[in-house]
Protein backbone atom coordinates (compact mmCIF):
# COMPACT_ATOMS: atom_id res chain seq x y z
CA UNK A 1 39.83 -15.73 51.57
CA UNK A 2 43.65 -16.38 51.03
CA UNK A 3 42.34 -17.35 46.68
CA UNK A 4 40.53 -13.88 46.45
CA UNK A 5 43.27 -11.64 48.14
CA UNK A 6 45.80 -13.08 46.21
CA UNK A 7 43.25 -12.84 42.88
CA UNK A 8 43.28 -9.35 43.64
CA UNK A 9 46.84 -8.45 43.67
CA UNK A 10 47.05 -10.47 40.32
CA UNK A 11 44.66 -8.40 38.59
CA UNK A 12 45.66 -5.12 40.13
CA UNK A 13 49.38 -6.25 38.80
CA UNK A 14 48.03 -7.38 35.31
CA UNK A 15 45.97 -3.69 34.77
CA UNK A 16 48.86 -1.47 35.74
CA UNK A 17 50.91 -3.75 32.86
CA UNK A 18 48.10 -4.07 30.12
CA UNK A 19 48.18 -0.81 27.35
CA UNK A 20 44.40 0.48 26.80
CA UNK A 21 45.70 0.17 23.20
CA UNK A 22 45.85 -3.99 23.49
CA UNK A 23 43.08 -5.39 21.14
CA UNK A 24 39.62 -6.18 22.44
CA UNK A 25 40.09 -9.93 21.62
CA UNK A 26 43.75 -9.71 23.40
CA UNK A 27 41.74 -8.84 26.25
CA UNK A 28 39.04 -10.92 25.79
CA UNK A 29 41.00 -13.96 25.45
CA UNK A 30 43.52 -12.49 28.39
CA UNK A 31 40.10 -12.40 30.93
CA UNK A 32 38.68 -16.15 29.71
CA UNK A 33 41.93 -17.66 30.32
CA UNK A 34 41.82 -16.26 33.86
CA UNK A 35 38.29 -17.92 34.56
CA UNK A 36 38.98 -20.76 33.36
CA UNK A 37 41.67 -20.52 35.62
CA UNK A 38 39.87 -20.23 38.54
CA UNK A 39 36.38 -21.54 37.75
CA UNK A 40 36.11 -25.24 36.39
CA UNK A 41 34.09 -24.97 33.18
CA UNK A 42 34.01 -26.84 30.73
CA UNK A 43 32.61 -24.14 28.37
CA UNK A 44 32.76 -20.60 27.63
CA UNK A 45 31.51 -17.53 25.79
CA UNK A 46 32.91 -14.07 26.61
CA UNK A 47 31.34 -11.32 24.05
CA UNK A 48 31.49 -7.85 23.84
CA UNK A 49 29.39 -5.14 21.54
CA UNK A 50 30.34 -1.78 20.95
CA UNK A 51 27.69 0.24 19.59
CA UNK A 52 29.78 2.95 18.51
CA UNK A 53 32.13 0.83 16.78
CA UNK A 54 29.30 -1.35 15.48
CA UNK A 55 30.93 -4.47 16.27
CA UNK A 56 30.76 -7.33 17.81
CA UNK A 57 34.12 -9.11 19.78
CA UNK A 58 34.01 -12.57 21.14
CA UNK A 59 36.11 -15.43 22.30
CA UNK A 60 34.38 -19.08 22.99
CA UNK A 61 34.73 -22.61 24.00
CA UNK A 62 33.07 -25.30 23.21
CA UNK A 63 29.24 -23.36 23.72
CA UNK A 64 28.06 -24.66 20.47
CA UNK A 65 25.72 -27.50 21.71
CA UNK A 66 23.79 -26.11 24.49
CA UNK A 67 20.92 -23.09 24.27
CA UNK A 68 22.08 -19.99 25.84
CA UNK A 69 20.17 -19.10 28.76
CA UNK A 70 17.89 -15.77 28.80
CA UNK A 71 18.32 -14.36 31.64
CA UNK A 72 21.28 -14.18 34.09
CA UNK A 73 22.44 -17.25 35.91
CA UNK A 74 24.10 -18.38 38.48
CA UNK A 75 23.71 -22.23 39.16
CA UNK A 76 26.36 -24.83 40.82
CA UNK A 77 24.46 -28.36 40.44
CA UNK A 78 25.48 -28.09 37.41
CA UNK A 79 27.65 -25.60 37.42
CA UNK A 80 25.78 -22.54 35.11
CA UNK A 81 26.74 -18.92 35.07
CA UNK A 82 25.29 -16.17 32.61
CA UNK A 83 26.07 -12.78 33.12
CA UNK A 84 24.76 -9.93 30.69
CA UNK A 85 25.87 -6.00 31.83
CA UNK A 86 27.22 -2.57 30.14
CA UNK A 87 30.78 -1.46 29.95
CA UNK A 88 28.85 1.98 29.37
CA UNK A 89 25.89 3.46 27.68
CA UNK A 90 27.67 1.73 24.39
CA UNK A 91 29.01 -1.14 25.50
CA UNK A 92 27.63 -4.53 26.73
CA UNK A 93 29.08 -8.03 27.20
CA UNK A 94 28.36 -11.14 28.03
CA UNK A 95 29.68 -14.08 29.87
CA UNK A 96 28.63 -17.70 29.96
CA UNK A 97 30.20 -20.20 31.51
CA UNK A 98 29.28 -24.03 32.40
CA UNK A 99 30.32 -27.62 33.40
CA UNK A 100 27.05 -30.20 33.65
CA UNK A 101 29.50 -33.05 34.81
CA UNK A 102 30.04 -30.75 38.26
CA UNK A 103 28.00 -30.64 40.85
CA UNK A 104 29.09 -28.13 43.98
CA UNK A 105 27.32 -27.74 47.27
CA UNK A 106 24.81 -24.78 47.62
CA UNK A 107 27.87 -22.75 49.66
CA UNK A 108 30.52 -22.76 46.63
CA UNK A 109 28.09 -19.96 45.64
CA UNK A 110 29.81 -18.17 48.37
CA UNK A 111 33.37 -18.80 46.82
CA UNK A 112 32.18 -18.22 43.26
CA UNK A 113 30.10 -14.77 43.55
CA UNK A 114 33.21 -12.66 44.67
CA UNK A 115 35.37 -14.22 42.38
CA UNK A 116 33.23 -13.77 39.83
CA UNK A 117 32.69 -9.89 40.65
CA UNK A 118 36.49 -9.12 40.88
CA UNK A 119 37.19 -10.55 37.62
CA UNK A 120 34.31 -8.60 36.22
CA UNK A 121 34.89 -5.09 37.78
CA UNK A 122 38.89 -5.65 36.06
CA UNK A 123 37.44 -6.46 32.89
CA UNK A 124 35.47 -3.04 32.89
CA UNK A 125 37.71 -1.50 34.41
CA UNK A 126 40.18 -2.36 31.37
CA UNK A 127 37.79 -2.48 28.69
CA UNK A 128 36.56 1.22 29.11
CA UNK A 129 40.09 1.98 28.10
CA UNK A 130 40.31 0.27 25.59
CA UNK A 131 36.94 1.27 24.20
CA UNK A 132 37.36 4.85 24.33
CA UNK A 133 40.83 4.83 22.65
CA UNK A 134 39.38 3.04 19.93
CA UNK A 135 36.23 5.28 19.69
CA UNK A 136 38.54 8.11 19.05
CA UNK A 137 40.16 6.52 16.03
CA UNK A 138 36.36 6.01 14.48
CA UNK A 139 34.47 7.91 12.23
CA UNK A 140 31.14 8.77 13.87
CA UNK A 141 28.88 8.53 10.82
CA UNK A 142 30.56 5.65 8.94
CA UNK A 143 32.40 3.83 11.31
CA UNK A 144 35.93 3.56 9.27
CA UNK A 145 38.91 4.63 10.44
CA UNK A 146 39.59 8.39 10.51
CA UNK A 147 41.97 9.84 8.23
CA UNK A 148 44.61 10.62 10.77
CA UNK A 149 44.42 7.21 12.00
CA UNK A 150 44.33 4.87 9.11
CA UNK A 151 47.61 7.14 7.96
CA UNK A 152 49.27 5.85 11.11
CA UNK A 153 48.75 2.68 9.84
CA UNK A 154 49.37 2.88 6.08
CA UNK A 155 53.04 4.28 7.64
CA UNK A 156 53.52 1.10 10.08
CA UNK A 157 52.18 -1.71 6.60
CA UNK A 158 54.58 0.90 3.95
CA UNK A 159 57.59 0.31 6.57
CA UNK A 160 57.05 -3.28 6.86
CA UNK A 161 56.50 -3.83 2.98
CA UNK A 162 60.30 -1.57 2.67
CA UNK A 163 62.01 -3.38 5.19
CA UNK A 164 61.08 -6.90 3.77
CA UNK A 165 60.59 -6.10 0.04
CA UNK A 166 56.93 -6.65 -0.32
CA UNK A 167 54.27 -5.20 -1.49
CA UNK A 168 51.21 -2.63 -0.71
CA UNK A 169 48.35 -1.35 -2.85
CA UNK A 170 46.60 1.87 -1.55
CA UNK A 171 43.01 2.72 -2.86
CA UNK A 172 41.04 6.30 -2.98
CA UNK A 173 37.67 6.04 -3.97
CA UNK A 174 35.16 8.75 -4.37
CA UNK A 175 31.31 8.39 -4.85
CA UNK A 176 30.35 9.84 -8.35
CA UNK A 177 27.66 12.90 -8.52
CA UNK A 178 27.58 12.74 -4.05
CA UNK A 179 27.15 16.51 -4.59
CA UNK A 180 23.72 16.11 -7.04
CA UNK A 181 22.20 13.36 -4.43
CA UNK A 182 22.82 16.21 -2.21
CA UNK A 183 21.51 18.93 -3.40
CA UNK A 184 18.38 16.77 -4.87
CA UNK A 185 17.48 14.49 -1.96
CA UNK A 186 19.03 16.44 1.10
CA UNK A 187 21.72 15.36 3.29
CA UNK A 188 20.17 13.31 5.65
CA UNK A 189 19.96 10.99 2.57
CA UNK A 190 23.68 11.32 1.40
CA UNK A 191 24.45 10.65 5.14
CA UNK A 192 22.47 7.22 4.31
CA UNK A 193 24.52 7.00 0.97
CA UNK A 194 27.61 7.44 3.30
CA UNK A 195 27.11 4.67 5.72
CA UNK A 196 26.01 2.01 3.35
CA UNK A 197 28.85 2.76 1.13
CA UNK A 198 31.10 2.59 4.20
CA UNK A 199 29.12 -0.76 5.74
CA UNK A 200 30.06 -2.43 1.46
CA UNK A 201 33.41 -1.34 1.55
CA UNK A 202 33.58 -2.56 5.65
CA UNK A 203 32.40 -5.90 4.96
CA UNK A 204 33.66 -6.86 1.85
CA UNK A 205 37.26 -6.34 1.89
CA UNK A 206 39.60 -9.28 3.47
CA UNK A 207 39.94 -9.60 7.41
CA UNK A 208 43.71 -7.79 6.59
CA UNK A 209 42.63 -5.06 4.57
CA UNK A 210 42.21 -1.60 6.89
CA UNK A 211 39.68 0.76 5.44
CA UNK A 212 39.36 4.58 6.20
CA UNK A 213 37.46 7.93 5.47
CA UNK A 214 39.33 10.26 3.55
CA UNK A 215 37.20 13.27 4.15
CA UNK A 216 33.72 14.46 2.68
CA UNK A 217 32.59 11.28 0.07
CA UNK A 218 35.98 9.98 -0.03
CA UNK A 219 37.59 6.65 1.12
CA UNK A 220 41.05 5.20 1.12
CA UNK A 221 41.85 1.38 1.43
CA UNK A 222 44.84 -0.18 2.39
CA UNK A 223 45.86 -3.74 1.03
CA UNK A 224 49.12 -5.56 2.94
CA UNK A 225 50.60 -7.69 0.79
CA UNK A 226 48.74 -7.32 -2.52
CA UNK A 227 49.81 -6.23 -5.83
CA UNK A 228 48.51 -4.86 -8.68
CA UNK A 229 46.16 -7.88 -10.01
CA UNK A 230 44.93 -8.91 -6.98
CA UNK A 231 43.36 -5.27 -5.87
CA UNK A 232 42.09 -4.79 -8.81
CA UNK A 233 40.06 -8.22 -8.46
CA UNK A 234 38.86 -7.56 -4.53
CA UNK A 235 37.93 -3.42 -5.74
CA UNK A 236 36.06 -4.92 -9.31
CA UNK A 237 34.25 -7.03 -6.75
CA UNK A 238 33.45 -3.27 -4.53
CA UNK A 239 32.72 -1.70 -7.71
CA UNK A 240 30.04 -4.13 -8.65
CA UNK A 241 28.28 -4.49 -5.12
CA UNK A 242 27.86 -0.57 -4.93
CA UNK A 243 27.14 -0.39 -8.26
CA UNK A 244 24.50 -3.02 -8.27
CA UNK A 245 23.24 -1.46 -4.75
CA UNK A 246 18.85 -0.43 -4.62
CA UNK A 247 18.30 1.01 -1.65
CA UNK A 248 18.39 4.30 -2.84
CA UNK A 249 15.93 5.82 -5.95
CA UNK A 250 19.38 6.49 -7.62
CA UNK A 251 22.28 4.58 -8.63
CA UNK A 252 25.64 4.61 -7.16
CA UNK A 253 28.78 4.38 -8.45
CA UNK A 254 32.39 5.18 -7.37
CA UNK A 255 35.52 5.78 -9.07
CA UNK A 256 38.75 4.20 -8.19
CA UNK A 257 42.69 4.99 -8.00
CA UNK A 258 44.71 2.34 -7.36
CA UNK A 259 48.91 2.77 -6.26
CA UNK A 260 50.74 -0.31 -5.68
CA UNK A 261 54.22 -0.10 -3.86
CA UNK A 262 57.19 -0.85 -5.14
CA UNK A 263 55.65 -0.29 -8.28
CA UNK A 264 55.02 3.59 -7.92
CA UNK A 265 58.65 4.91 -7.32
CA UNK A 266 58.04 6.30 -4.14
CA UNK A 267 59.80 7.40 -0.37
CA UNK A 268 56.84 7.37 2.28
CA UNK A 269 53.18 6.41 2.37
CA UNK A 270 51.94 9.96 1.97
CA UNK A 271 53.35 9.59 -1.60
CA UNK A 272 51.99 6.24 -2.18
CA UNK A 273 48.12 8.12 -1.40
CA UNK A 274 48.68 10.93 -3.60
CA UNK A 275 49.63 9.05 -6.46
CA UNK A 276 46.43 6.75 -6.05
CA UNK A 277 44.83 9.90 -5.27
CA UNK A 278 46.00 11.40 -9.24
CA UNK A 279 44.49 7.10 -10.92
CA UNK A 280 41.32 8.28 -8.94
CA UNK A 281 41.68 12.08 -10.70
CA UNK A 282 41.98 10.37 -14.01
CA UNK A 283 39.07 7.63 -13.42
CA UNK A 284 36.98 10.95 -12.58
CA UNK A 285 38.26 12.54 -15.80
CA UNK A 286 37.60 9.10 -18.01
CA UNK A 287 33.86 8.21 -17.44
CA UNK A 288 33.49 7.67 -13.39
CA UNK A 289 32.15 4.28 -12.34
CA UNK A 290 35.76 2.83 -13.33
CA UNK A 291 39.48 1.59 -11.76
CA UNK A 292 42.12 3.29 -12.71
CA UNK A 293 45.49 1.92 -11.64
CA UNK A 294 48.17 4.65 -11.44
CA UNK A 295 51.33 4.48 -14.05
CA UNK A 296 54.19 6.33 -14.26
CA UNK A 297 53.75 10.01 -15.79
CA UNK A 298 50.21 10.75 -15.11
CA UNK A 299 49.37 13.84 -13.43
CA UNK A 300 46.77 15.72 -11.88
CA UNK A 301 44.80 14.84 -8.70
CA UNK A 302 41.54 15.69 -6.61
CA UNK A 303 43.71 17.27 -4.09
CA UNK A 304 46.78 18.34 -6.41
């Protein structure tokens, strides 16, 4: 049909233009917005799971009242869709779409189906972009940002906070004694220690806060926009949660360094991690299990 040929050479114009580096919401919200552009529902939920990233991504509409269906659905008195399929082996999304005040005839299924299968083949299409850029900036064991990444975007926050005169905080931690739980209960266990270090830190920071792996037990937290008093209150409140952790037959502790920009006198972001890298050294040096934030004059440093 004349709708479908002319869907097509919309989509096929919108891929070439959208960057596999465009959020998974972006594009989430992006592919709703074009079936509820085409398809008269009243309702939506578009969600995506990435089991490599461990998340979850989802956009929705006014779903909250009715029971998902279980199994896939396609129904036009009322009008019901449900579609569950993989992006890949670690990827799977969903789609759910309805309108009870509609009513089509049995042959709008005919209209609907290849409408429905073009806009899904583009959203894969896109997605598995998108995916596997973002896969590469993940660490595979504890799901943070890697190292090389997360100092891509400490440089893009410490050039914002310049330009406008704000402020950053930067955080190294370091689990305390990881090298004992090692050597005593193997390293399939401190792999366990890892992730639910990483999965604390992950969930408990704010929705602004970027969090990556340093290397070997070692983590590094960005803060936009925070000074000195309010890190130390959201890294207390990581302290305490690892601290207070019993999954393991040991306890766990890490030590924190905390550098807060314009504070520390310093000229890039690398700077800014080495100084909270030498609070860190001395909360190591002091007692472990402690936040040290970094002042002018001290020395030293894990990686000095």
């Amino acid at each position: 049909s004349k709708q479908l040929s002319t869907l097509s050479y919309d989509l096929l114009s919108s891929l070439k233009a959208i960057d596999p580096k465009t959020e998974p919401e972006k594009l989430l919200n992006y592919f709703a917005a074009k079936v509820l552009s085409l398809i008269p529902a009243r309702s939506l939920l578009f969600r995506l799971y990435d089991k490599v990233l461990d998340k979850t991504f989802e956009t929705s509409l006014g779903t909250a009242d009715r029971e998902k269906p279980v199994r896939e659905t396609l129904s036009v008195a009322p009008l019901e869709v449900y579609v569950n399929d993989k992006i890949d082996k670690n990827a799977t999304y969903e789609l759910w779409l309805s309108n009870q005040n509609v009513r089509f005839p049995e042959e709008y299924k005919n209209e609907l189906l290849p409408i429905l299968q073009l806009l899904e083949y583009s959203f894969v299409a896109v997605m598995k972009g998108t995916l596997t850029w973002l896969r590469s900036l993940i660490d595979p064991l504890t799901k943070l940002y890697t190292r090389y990444h997360f100092s891509e975007v400490l440089q893009h926050y410490f050039e914002k906070a310049q330009s406008e005169q704000g402020e950053l905080s930067v955080v190294m931690c370091d689990i305390d004694n990881f090298k004992r739980i090692n050597d005593t209960y193997g390293h399939l266990t401190g792999d366990a220690v890892l992730k639910e270090v990483a999965r604390i830190l992950r969930d408990n920071v704010r929705s602004t806060d970027v969090v990556g792996r340093f290397g070997g037990e070692e983590f590094v937290l960005l803060f936009p926009s925070t000074g000195e008093e309010e890190a130390k209150t959201v890294v207390e409140r990581l302290r305490r949660l690892t601290r207070d952790l019993n999954k393991f037959p040991f306890n766990i502790t890490l030590s924190y360094g905390i550098a807060v920009y314009p504070a520390c006198k310093v000229n890039d972001s690398e700077e800014l991690i080495q100084k909270a890298d030498i609070a860190l050294y001395h909360a190591k040096n002091t007692g472990k299990d402690k936040i040290v934030v970094y002042t002018e004059g001290m020395s030293g440093g894990l990686h000095a």
